[in-house]
PDB file of C-alpha atoms in Angstrom:
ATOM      1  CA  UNK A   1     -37.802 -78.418-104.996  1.00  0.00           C
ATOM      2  CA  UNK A   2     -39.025 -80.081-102.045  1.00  0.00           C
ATOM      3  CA  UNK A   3     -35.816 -81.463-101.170  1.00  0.00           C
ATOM      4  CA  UNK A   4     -34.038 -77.969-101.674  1.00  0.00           C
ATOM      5  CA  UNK A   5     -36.403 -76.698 -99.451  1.00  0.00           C
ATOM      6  CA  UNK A   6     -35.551 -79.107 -96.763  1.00  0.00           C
ATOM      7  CA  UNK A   7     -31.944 -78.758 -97.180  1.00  0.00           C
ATOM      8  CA  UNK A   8     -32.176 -75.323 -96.208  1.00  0.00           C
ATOM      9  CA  UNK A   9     -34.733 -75.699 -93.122  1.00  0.00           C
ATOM     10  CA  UNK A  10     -31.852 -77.691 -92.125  1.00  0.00           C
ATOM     11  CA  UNK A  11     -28.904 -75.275 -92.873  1.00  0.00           C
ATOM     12  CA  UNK A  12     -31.479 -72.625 -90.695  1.00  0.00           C
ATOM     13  CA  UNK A  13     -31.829 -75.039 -88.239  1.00  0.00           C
ATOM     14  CA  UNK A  14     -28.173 -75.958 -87.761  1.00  0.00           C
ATOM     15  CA  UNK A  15     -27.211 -72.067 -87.673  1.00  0.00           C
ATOM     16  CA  UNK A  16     -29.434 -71.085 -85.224  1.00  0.00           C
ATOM     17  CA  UNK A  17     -28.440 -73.868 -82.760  1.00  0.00           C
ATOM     18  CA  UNK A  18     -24.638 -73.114 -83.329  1.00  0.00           C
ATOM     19  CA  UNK A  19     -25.500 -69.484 -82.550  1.00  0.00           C
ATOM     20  CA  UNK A  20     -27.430 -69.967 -79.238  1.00  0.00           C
ATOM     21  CA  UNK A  21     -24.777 -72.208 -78.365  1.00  0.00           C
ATOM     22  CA  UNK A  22     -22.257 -69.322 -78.956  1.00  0.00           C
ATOM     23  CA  UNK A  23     -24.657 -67.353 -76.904  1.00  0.00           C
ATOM     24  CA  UNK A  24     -25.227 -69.625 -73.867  1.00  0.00           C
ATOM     25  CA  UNK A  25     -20.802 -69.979 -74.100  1.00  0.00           C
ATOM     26  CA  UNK A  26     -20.457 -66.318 -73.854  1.00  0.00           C
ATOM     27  CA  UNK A  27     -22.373 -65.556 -71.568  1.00  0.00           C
ATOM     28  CA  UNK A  28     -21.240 -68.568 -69.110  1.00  0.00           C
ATOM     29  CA  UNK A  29     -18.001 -66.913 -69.830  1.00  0.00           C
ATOM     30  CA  UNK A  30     -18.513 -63.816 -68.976  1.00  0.00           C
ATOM     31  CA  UNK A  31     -20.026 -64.164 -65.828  1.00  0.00           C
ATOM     32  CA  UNK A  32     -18.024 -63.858 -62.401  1.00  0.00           C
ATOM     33  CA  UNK A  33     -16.648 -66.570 -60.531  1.00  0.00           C
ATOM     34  CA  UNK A  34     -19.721 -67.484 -57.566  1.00  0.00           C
ATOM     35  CA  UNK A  35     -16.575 -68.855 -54.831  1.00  0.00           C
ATOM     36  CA  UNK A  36     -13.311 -69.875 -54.398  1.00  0.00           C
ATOM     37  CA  UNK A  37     -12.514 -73.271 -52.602  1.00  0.00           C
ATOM     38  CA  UNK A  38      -9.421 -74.273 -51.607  1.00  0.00           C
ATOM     39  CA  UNK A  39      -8.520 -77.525 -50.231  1.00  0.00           C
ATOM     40  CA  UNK A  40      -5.393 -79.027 -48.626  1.00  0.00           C
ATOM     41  CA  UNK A  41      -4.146 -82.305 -49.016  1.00  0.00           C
ATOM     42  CA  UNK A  42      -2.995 -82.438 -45.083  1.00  0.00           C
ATOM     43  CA  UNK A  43      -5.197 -80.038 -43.534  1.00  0.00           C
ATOM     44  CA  UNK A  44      -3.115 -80.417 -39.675  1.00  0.00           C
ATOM     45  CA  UNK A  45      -0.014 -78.258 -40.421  1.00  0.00           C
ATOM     46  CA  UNK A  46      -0.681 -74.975 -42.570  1.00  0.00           C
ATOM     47  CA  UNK A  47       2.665 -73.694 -43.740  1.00  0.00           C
ATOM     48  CA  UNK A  48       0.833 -71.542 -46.038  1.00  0.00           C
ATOM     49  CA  UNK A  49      -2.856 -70.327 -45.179  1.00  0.00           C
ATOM     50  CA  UNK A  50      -6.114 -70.596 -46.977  1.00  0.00           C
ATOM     51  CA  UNK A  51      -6.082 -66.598 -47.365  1.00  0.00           C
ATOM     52  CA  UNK A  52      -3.081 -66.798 -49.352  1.00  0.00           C
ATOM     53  CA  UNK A  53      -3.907 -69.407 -51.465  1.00  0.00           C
ATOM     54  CA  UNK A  54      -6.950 -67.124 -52.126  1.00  0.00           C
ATOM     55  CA  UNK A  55      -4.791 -64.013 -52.842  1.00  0.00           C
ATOM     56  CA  UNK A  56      -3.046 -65.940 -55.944  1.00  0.00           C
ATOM     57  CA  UNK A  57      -6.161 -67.672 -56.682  1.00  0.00           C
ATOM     58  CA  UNK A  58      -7.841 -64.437 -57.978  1.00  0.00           C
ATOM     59  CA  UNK A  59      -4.893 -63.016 -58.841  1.00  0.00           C
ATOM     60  CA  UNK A  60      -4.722 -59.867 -56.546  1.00  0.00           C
ATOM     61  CA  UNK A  61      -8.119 -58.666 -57.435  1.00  0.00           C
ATOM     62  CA  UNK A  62     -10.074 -56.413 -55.194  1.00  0.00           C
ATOM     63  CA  UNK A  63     -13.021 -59.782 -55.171  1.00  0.00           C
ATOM     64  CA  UNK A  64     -14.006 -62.665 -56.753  1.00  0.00           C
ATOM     65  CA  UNK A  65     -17.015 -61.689 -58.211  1.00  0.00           C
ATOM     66  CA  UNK A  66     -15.145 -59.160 -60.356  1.00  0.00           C
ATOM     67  CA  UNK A  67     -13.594 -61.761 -62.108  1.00  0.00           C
ATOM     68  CA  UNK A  68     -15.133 -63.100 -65.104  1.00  0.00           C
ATOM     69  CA  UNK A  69     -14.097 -66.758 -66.560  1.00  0.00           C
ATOM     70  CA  UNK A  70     -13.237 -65.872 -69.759  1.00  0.00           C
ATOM     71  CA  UNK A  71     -10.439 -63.383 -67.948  1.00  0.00           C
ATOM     72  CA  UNK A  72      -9.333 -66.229 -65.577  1.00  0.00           C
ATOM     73  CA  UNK A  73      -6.030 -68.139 -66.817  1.00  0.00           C
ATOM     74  CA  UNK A  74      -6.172 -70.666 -64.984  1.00  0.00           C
ATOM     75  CA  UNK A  75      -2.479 -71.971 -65.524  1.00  0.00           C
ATOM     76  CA  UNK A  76      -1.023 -69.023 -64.712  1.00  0.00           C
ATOM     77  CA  UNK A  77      -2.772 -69.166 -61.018  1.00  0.00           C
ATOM     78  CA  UNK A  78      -1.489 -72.603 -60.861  1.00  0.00           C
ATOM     79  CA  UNK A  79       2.360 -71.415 -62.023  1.00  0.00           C
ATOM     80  CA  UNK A  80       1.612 -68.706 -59.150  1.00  0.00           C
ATOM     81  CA  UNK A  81       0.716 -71.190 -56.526  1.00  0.00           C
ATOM     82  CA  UNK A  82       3.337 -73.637 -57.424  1.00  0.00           C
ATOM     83  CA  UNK A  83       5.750 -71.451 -57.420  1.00  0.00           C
ATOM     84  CA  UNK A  84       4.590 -70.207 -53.518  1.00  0.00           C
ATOM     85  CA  UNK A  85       8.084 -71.450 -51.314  1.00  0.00           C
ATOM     86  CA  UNK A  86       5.220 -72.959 -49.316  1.00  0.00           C
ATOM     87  CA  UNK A  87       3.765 -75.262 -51.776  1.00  0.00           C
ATOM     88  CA  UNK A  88       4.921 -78.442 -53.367  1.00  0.00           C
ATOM     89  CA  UNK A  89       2.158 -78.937 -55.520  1.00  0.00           C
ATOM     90  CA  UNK A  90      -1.302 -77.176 -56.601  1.00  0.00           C
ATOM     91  CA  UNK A  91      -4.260 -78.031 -59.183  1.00  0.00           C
ATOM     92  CA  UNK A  92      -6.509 -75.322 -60.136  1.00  0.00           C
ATOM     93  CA  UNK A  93     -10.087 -75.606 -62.014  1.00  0.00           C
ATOM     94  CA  UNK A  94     -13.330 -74.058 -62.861  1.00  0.00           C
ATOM     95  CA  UNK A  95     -15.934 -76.228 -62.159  1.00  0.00           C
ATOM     96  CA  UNK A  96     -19.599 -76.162 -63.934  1.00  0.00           C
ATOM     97  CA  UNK A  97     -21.314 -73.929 -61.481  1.00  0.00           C
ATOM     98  CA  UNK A  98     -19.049 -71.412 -61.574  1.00  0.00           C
ATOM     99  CA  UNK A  99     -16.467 -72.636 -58.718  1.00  0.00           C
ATOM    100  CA  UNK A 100     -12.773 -71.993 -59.073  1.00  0.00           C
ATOM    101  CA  UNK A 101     -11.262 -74.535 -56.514  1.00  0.00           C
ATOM    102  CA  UNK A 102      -7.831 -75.184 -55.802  1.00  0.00           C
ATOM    103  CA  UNK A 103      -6.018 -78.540 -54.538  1.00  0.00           C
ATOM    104  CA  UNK A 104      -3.001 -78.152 -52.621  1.00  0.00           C
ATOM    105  CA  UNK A 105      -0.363 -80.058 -51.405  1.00  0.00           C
ATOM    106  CA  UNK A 106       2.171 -77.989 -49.043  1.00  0.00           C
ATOM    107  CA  UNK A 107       6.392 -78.661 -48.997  1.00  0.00           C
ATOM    108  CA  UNK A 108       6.718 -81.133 -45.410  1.00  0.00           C
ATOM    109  CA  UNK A 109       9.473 -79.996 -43.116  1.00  0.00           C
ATOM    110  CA  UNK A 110      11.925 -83.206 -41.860  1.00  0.00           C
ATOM    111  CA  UNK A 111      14.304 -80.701 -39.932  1.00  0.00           C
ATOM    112  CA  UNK A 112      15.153 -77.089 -38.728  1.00  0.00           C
ATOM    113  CA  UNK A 113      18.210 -75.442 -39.506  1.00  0.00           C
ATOM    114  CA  UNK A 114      19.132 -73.469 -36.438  1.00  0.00           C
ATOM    115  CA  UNK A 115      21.887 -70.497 -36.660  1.00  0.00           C
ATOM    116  CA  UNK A 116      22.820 -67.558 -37.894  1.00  0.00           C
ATOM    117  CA  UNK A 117      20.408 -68.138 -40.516  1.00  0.00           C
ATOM    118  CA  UNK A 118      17.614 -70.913 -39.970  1.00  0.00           C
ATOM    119  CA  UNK A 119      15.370 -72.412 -42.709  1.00  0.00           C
ATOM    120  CA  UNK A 120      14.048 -76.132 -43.001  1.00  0.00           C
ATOM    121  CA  UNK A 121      14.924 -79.383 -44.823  1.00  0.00           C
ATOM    122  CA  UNK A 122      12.201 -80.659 -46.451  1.00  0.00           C
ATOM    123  CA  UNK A 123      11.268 -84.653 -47.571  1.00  0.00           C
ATOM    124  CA  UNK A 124      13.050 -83.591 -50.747  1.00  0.00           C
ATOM    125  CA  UNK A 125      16.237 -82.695 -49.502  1.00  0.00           C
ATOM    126  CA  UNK A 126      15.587 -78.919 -50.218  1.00  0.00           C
ATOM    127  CA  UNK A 127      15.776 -75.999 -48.474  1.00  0.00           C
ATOM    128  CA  UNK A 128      12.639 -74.770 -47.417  1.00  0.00           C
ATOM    129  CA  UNK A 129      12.123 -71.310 -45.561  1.00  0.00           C
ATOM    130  CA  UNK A 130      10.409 -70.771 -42.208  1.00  0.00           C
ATOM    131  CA  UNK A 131       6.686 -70.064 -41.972  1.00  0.00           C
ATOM    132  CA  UNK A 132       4.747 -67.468 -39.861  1.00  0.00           C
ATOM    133  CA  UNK A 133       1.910 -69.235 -39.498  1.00  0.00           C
ATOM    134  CA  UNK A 134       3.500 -72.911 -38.194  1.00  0.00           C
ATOM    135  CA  UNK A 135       6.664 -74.353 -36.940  1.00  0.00           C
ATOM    136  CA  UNK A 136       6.862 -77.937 -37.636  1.00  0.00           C
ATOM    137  CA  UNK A 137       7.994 -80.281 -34.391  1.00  0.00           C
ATOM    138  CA  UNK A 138      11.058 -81.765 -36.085  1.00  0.00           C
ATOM    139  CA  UNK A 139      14.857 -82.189 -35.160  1.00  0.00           C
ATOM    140  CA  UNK A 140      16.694 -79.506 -34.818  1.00  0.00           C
ATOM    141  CA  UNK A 141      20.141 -78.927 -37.007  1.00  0.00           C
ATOM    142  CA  UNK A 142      22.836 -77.421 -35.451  1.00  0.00           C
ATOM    143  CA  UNK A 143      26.215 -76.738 -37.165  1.00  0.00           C
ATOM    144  CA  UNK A 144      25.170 -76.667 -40.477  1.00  0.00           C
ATOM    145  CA  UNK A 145      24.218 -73.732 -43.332  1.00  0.00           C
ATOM    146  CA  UNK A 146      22.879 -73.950 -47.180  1.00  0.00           C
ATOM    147  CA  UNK A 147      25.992 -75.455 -48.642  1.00  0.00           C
ATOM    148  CA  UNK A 148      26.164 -78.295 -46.413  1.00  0.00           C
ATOM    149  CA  UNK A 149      22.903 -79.271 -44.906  1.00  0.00           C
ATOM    150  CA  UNK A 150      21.915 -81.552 -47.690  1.00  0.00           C
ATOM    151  CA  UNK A 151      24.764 -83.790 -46.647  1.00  0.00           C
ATOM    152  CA  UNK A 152      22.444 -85.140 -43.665  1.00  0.00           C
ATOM    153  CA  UNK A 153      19.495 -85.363 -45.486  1.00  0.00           C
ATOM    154  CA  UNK A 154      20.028 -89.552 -45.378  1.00  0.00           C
ATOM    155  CA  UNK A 155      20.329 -89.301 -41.649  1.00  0.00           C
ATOM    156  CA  UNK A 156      17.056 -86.803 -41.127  1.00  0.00           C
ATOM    157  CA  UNK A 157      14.777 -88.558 -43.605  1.00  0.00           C
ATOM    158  CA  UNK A 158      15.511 -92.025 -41.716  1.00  0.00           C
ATOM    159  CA  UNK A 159      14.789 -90.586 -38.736  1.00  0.00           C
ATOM    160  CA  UNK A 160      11.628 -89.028 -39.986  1.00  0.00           C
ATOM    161  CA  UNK A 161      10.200 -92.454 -41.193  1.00  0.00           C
ATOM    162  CA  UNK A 162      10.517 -94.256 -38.060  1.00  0.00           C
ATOM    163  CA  UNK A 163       8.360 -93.801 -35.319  1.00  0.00           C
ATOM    164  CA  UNK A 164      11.015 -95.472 -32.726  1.00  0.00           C
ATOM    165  CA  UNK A 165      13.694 -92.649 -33.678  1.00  0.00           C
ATOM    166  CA  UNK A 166      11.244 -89.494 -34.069  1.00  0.00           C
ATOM    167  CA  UNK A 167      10.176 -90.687 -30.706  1.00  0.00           C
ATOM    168  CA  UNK A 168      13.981 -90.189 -29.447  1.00  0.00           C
ATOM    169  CA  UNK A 169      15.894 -88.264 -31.150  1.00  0.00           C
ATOM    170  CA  UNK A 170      15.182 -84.104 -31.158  1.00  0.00           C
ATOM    171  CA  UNK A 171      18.747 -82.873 -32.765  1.00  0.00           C
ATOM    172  CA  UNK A 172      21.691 -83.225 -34.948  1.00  0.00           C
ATOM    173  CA  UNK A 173      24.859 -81.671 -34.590  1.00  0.00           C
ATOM    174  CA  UNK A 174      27.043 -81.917 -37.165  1.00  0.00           C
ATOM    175  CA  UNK A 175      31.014 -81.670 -36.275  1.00  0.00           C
ATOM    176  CA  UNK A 176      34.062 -81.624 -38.598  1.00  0.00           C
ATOM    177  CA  UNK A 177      34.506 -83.612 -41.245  1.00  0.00           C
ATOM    178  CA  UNK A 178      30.652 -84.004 -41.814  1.00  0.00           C
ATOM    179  CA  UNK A 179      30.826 -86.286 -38.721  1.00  0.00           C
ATOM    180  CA  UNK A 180      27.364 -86.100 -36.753  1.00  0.00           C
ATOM    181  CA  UNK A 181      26.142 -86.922 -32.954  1.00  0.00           C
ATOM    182  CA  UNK A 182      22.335 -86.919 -32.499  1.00  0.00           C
ATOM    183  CA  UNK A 183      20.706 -85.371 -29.299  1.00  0.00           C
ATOM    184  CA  UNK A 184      18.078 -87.799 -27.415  1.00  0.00           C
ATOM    185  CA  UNK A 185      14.838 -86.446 -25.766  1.00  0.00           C
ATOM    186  CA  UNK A 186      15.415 -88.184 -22.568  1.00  0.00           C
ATOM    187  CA  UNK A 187      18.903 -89.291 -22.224  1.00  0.00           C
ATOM    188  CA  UNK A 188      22.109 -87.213 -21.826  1.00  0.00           C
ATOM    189  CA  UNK A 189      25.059 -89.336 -23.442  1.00  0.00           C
ATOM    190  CA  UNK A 190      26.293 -88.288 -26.652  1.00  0.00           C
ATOM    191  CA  UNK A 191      25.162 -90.313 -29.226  1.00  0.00           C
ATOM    192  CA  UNK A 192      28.161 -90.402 -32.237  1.00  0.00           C
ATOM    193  CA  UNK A 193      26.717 -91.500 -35.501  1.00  0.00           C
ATOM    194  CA  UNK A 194      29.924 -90.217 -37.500  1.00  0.00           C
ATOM    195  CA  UNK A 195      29.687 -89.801 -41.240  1.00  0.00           C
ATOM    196  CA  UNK A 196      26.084 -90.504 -43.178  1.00  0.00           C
ATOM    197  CA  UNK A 197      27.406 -93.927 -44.470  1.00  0.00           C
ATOM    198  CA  UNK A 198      25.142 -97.302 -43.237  1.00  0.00           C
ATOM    199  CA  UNK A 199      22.435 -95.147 -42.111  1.00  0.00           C
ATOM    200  CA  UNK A 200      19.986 -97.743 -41.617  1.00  0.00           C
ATOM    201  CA  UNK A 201      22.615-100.266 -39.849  1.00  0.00           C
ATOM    202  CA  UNK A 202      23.790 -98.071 -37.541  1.00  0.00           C
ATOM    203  CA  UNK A 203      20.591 -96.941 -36.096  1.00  0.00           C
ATOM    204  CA  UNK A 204      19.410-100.588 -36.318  1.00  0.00           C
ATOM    205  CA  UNK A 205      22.181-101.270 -34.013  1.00  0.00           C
ATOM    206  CA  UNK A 206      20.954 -98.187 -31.663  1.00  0.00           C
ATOM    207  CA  UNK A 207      18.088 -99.471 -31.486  1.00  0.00           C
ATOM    208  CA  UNK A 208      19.015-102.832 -30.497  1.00  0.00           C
ATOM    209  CA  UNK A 209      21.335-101.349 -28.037  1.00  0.00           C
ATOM    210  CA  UNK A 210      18.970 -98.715 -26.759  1.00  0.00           C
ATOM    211  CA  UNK A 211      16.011-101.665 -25.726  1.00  0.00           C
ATOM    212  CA  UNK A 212      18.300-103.789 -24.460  1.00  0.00           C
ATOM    213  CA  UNK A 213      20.166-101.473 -22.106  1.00  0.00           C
ATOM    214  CA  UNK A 214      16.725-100.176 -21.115  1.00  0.00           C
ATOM    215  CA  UNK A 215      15.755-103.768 -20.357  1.00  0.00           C
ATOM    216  CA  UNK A 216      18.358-103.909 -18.110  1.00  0.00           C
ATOM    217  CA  UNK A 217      18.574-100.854 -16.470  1.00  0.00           C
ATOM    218  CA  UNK A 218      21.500 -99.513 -17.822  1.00  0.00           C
ATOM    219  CA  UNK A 219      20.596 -97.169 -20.166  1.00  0.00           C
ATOM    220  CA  UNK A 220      21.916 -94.003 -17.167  1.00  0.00           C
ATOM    221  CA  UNK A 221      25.505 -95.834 -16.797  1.00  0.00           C
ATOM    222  CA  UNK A 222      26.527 -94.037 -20.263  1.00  0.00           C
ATOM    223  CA  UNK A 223      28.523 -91.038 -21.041  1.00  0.00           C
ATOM    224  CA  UNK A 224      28.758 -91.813 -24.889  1.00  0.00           C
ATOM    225  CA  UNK A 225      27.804 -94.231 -27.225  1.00  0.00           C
ATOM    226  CA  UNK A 226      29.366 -94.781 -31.055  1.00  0.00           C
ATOM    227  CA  UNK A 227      28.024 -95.955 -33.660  1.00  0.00           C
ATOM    228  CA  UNK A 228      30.473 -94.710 -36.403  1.00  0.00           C
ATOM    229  CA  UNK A 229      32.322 -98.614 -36.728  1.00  0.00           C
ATOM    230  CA  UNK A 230      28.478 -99.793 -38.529  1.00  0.00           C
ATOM    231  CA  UNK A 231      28.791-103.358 -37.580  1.00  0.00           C
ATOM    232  CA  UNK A 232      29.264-102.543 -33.713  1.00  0.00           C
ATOM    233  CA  UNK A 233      28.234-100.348 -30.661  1.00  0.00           C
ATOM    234  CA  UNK A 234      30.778 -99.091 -28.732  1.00  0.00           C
ATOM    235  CA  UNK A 235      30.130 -97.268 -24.963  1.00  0.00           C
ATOM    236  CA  UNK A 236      31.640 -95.685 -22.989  1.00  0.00           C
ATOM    237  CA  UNK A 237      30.592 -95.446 -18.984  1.00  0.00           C
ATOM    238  CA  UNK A 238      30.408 -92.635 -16.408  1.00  0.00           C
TER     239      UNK A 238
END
């Protein structure tokens, strides 16, 4: 009898646990979301803005407090922000004290499209549209639309990761044939790279050419300079 009896002080005790526990969920649930935190991986450039992050975050709502968590879907705000043009990447949670916060990682421009219509190249080799809020300091494309731009994306992305040629080069023109010359910053001889084959040889080769001609105070007797042959420079003079 005894033992009965504690069986079912223990049956009573395990209910009532499981139902304040049901309770206290619930009711953390059901309450609103206390702020909304967003934070950007590279916080310089802002292609996209904090308030628009926001906008998806609470999905159009008039403010975060009228959102409850049990409402929230929390992967449909993160399909929303990753599918922003803006945005390469976004994590959404809810933390513990009621925080919805938001890591994102915005799309990085490597070149500018300008033309009849003008749009960016990004690191991926995609087309990525302007912002309003920022306009990234990268080469300018001339010469090329949607159908072809991706075609220089071996030339642009070298350029981006080396700080010799972001320092001197500003442009890319791209001529028939999907032949290219690049525009420098401070010198005014055509620079022929010709097609996107031996990328990194032939602007090895520039740059050997470029420091030594510096060195030697030549680098103003030029009127063009080709570096479409790979294994060679070849100049011509004023």
């Amino acid at each position: 009898m005894k033992r009965s009896l504690g069986y079912i002080k223990a049956l009573v005790l395990v209910a009532i646990v499981c139902l304040l526990y049901g309770f206290a969920e619930k009711r953390h649930k059901s309450r609103g979301i206390s702020e909304v935190k967003v934070e950007f991986t590279d916080s310089e450039n802002l292609y996209v803005t904090e308030e628009v992050v926001n906008k998806l975050l609470i999905q159009n709502k008039a403010s975060v407090s009228s959102i409850d968590k049990e409402t929230l879907d929390l992967n449909r705000v993160e399909y929303l922000l990753n599918e922003h043009q803006m945005i390469e990447n976004a994590e959404v949670y809810l933390t513990l004290d009621g925080k919805l916060e938001a890591i994102v990682s915005q799309r990085k421009p490597i070149g500018r499209v300008v033309g009849n219509s003008s749009f960016y190249l990004d690191k991926n080799g995609e087309i990525m549209p302007l912002s309003q809020f920022y306009s990234a300091r990268v080469p300018l494309m001339f010469g090329f639309d949607g159908e072809n731009v991706t075609k220089a994306y071996s030339i642009i992305n070298y350029i981006k990761e080396d700080e010799f040629l972001k320092k001197h080069i500003i442009g890319i023109n791209r001529q028939k044939g999907n032949k290219y010359s690049l525009e420098l910053r401070e010198q005014d001889f055509e620079l022929y790279f010709g097609d996107s084959s031996n990328v990194a040889l032939k602007f090895n080769n520039f740059k050997a050419f470029y420091k030594k001609a510096q060195k030697e105070n030549k680098i103003d007797t030029y009127k063009k300079v080709n570096l479409q042959f790979g294994d060679q420079v070849v100049c011509t003079k004023k």
